[in-house]
Short mmCIF file of C-alpha atoms and ligand atoms in Angstrom, two decimals:
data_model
loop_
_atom_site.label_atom_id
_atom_site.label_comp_id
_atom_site.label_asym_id
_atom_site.label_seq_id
_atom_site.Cartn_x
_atom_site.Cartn_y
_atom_site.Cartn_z
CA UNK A 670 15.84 -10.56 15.14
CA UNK A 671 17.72 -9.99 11.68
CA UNK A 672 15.22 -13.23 10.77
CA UNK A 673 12.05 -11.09 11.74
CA UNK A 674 13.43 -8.17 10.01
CA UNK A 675 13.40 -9.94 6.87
CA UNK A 676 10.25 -11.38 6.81
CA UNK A 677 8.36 -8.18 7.52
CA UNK A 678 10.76 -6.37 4.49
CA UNK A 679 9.63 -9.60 2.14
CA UNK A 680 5.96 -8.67 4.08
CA UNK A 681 5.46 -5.14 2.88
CA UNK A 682 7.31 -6.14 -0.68
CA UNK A 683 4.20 -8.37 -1.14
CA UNK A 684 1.56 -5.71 -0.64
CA UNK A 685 3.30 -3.20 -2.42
CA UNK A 686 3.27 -5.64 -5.76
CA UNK A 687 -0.64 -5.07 -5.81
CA UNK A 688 -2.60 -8.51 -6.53
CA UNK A 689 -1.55 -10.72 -4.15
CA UNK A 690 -3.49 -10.50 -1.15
CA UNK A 691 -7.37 -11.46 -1.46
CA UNK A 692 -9.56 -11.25 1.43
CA UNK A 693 -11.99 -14.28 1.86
CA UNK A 694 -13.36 -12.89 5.37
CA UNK A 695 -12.60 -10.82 8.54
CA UNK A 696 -10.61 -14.12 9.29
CA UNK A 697 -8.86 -15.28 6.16
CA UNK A 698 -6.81 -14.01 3.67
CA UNK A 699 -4.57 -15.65 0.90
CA UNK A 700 -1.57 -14.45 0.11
CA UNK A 701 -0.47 -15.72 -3.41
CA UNK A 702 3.23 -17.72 -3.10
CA UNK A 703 6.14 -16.21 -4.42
CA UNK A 704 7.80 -19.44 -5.56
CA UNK A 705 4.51 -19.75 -7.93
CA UNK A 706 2.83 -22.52 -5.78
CA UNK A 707 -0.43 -21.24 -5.61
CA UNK A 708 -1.96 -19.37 -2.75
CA UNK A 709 -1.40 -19.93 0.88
CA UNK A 710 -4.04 -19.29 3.88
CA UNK A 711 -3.39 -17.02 6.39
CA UNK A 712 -6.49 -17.58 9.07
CA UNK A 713 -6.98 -16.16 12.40
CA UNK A 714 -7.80 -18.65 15.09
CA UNK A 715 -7.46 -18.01 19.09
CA UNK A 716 -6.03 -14.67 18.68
CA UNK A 717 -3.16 -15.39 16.62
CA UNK A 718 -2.34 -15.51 12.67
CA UNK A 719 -1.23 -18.80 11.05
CA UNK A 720 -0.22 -19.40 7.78
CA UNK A 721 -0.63 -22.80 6.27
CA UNK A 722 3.32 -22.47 4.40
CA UNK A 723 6.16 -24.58 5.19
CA UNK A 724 7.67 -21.95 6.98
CA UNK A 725 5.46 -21.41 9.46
CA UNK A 726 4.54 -24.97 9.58
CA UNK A 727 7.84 -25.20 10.84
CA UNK A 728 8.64 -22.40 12.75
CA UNK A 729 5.53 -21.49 14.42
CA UNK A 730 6.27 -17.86 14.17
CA UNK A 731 5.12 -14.80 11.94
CA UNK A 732 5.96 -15.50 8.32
CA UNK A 733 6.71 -13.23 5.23
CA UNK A 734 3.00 -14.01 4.15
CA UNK A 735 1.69 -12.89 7.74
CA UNK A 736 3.51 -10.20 7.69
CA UNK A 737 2.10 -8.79 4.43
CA UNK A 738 -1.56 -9.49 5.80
CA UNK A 739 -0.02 -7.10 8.77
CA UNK A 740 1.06 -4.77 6.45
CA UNK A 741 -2.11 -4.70 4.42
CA UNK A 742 -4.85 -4.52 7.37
CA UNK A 743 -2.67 -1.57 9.25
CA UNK A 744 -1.49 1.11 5.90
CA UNK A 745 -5.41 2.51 6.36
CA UNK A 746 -4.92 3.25 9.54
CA UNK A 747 -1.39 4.42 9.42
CA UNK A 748 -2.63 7.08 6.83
CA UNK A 749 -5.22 7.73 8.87
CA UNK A 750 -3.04 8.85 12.11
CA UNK A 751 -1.01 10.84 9.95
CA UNK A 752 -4.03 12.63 8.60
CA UNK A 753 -5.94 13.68 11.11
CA UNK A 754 -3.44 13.86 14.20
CA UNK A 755 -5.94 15.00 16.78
CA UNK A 756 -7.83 11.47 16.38
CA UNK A 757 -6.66 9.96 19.82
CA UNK A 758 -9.36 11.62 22.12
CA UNK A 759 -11.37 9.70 24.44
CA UNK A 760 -14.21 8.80 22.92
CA UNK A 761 -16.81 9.34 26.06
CA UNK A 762 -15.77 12.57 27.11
CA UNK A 763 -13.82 13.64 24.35
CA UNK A 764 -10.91 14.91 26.10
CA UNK A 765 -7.82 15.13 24.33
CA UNK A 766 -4.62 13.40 23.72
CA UNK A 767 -2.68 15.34 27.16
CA UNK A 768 -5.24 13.36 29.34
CA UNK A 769 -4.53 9.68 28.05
CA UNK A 770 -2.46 7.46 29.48
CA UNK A 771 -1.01 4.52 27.67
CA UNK A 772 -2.11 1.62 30.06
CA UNK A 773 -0.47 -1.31 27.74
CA UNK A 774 -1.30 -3.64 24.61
CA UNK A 775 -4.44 -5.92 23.50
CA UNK A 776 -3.96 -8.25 20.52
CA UNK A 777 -6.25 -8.22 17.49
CA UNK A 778 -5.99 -8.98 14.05
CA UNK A 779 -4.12 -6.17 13.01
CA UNK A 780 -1.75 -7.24 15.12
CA UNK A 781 -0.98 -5.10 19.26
CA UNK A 782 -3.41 -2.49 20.09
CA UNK A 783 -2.58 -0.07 22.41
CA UNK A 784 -4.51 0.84 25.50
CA UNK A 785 -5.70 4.24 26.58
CA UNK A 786 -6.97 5.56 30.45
CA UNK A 787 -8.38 8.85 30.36
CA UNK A 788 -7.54 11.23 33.54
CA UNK A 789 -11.07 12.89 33.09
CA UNK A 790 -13.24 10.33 33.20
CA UNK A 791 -11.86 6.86 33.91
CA UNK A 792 -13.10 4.91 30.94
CA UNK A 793 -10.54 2.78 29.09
CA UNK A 794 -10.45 1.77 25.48
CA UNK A 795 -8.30 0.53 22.64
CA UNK A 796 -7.01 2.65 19.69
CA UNK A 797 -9.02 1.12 17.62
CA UNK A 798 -11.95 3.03 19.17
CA UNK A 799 -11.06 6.38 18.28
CA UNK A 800 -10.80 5.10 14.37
CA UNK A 801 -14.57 3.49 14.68
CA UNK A 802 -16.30 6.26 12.58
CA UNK A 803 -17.00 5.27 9.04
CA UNK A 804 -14.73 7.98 7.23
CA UNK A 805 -11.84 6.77 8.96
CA UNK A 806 -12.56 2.66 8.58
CA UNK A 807 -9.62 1.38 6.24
CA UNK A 808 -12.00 -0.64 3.66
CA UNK A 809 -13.27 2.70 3.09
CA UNK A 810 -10.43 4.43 2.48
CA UNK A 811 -8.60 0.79 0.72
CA UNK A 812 -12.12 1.23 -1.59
CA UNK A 813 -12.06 4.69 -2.45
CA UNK A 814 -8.19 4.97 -3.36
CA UNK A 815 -9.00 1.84 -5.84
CA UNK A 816 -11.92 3.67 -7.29
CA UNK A 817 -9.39 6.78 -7.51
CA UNK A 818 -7.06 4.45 -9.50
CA UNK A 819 -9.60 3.00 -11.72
CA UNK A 820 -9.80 6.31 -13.06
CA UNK A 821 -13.38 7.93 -11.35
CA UNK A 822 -12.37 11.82 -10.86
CA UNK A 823 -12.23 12.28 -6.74
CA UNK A 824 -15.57 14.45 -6.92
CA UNK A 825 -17.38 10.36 -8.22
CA UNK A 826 -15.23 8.27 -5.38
CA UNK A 827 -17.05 10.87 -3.17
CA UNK A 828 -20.59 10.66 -4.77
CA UNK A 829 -20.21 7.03 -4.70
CA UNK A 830 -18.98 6.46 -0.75
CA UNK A 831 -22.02 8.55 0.32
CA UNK A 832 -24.48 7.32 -2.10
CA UNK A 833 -23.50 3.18 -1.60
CA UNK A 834 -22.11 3.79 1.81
CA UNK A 835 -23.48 6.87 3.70
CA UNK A 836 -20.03 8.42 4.22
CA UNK A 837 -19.73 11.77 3.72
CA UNK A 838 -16.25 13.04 2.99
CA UNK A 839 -15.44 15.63 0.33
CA UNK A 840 -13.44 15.10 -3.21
CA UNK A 841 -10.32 16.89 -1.23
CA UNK A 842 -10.25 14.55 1.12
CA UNK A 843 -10.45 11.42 -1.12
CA UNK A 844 -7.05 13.33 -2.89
CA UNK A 845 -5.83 13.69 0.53
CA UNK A 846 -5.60 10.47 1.23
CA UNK A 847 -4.38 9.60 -2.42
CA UNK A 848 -1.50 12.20 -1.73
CA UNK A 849 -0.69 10.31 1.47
CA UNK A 850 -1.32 6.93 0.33
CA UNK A 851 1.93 7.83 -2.50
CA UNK A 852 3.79 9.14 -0.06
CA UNK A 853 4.18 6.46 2.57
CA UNK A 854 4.57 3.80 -0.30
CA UNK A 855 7.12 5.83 -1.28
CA UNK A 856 9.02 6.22 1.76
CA UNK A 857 8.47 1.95 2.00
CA UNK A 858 9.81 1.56 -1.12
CA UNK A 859 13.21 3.52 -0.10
CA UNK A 860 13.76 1.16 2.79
CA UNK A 861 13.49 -1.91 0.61
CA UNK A 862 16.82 -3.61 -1.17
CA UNK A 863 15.80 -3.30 -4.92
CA UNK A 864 16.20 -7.55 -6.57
CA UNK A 865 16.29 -6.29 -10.10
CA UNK A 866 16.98 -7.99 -13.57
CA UNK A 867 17.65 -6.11 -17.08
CA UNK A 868 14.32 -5.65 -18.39
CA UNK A 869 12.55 -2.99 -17.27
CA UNK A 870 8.24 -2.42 -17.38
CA UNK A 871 7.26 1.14 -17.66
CA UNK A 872 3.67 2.28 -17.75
CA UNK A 873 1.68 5.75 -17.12
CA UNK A 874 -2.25 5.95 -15.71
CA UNK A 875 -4.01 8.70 -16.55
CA UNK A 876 -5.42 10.12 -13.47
CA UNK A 877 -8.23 13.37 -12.45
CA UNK A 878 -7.16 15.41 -10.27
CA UNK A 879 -9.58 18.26 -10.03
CA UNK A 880 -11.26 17.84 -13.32
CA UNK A 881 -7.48 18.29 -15.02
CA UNK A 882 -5.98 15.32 -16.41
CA UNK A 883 -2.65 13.88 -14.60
CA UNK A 884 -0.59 10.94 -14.47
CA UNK A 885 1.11 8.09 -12.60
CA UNK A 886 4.00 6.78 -14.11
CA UNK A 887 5.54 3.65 -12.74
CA UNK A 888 8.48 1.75 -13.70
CA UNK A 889 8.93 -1.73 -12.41
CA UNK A 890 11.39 -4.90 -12.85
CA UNK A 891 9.95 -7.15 -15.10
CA UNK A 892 10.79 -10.33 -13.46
CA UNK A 893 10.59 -9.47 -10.04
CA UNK A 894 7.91 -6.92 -10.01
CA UNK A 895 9.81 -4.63 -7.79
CA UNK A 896 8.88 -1.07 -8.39
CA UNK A 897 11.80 1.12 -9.25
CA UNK A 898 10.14 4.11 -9.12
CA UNK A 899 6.70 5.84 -9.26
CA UNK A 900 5.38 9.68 -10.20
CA UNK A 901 2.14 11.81 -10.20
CA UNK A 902 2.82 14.18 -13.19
CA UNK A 903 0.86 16.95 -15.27
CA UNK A 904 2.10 16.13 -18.58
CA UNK A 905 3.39 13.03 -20.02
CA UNK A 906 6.40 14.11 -22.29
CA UNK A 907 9.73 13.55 -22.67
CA UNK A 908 10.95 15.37 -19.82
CA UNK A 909 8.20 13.65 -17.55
CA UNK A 910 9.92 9.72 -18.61
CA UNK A 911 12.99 11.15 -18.28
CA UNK A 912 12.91 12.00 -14.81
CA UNK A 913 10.83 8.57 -13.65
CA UNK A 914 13.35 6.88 -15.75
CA UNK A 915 16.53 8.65 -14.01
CA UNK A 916 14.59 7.92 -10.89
CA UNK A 917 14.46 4.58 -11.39
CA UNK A 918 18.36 4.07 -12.37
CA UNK A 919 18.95 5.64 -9.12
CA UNK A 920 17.16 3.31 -7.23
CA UNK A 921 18.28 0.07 -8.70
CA UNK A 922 22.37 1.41 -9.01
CA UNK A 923 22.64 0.53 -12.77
CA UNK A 924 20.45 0.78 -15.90
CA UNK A 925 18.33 -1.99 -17.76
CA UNK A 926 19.45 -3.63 -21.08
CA UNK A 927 15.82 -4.10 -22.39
CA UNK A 928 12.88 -0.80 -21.04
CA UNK A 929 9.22 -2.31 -22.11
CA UNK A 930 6.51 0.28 -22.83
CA UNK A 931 3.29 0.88 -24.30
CA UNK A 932 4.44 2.73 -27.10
CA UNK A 933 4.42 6.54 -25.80
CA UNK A 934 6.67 8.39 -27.80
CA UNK A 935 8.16 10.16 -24.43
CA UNK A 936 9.89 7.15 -23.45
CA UNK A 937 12.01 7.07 -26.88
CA UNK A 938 14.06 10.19 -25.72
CA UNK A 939 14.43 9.68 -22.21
CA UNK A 940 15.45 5.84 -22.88
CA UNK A 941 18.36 7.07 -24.98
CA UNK A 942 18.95 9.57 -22.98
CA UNK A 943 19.69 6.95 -20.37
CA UNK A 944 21.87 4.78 -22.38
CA UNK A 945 19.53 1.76 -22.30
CA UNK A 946 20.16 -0.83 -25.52
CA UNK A 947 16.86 -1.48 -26.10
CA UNK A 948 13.47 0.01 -26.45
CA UNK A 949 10.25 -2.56 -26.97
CA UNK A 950 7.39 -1.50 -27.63
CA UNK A 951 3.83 -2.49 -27.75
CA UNK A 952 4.48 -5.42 -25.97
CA UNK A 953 2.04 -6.86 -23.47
CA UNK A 954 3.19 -6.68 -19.69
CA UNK A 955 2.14 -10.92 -18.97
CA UNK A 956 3.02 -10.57 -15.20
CA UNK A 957 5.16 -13.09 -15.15
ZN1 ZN B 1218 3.44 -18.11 5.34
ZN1 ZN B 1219 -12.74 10.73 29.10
#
């Protein structure tokens, strides 16, 4: 059991390092190695998710890399139940949640669905069901949260999922689920065990919230790619990388030797502030 635990931990550490789950098809995904061996497939075939790494190849049973294809297919729709609560009805007669009766599990891709009855009219149907509609599918929301981040204002993600798409939702409910979306990443991160080195990468997005400018600051290990610590701000001065930075030193129980920026003067306060040695700037985060 302490096995599984582990494996779905090192699962939802691989989605939340961005860029290393690609979807081929409905089917496959690849999930890039952490040892730095490529890629591995993770395919669905009769009903079940293999993984073509030497740990499953041995084991047979859910791996790290499954795990994080888990992870990735079911944060839509965990935002989504947290959003709008009211969204188990029955989907004939519409009755609410007080007249469904859990009736078991089905398994799909995203891994056990549970089963509804409803007392009023008899039909049965998955979860899934009630999150059918098109504002509520994940790729939409997955799509509009990346538009969000590449820097379109929340009133353009909107004008672009009903003009390409045909989904209406409004601008406050594309920051809704932005809002949410930092949130439960958040409250991920705070379960994980930090693996951190001494050099530090710190960056800040600018962001539009409203038509006002705002920011994201992150600060993650270099090596490791762990984030430390992430914040939606207004401004971006001193006291702003201060507080991300403090954040940050919490999290990982010490502070680095080495913080890499991109040159914002904020971060030359707040480092010393901090006590770290040393300060590099301009220096191009390679990913490695
Ligand atoms: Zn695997
Ligand atoms: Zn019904």
């Amino acid at each position: 059991m302490a096995g599984a635990r582990m494996r779905l931990l090192r699962g939802l550490e691989i989605v939340l390092m961005g860029g290393q789950i690609r979807r081929v098809s409905r089917d496959k995904f690849l999930v890039k190695s952490q040892k730095g061996n490529g890629w591995y497939e993770v395919v669905w075939r009769n009903r079940k998710w293999r993984c073509s790494c030497a740990d499953y190849k041995k084991r047979k049973k859910d791996c790290k890399h499954i795990y994080a294809v888990l992870t990735f297919l079911n944060l839509p729709s965990i935002l989504m139940r947290n959003l709008v609560p009211d969204l188990n009805s029955c989907p004939r007669c519409g009755a609410g949640q007080e007249y469904l009766v859990k009736i078991g599990f089905r398994k799909n891709r995203s891994g056990p669905v549970r089963r509804f009855k409803c007392k009023k009219c008899g039909h049965t149907f998955t979860e899934r069901l009630a999150f059918k509609s098109m504002r509520s599918d994940p790729f939409i929301i997955v799509l509009a949260l990346d538009l969000y981040l590449k820097g379109l204002s929340t009133r353009m993600v909107a004008h672009h999922l009903s003009t390409m798409y045909g989904c209406n939702v409004s601008h406050m409910t594309v920051y809704r689920w932005f809002r949410k979306y930092v949130k439960l990443i958040s409250a991920y991160i705070k379960k994980l065990k930090p693996k951190v080195g001494k050099r530090w990468h710190a960056d800040e997005t600018k962001i539009n919230v409203n038509g006002e400018p705002a920011y994201i600051w992150n600060i993650l290990d270099r090596k490791t790619r762990f984030l430390l610590a992430s914040y939606i701000t207004r401004g971006r001065g001193a006291k702003e990388a201060l507080k991300v930075l403090e954040s940050a030193v919490k999290r990982a129980g010490g502070k680095p030797c080495d913080l890499i920026t991109d040159g914002l003067r904020s971060y030359e306060k707040a480092a010393k502030a901090v006590g770290v040695r040393r300060h590099i700037k301009n220096v191009k985060f390679s990913g490695k």
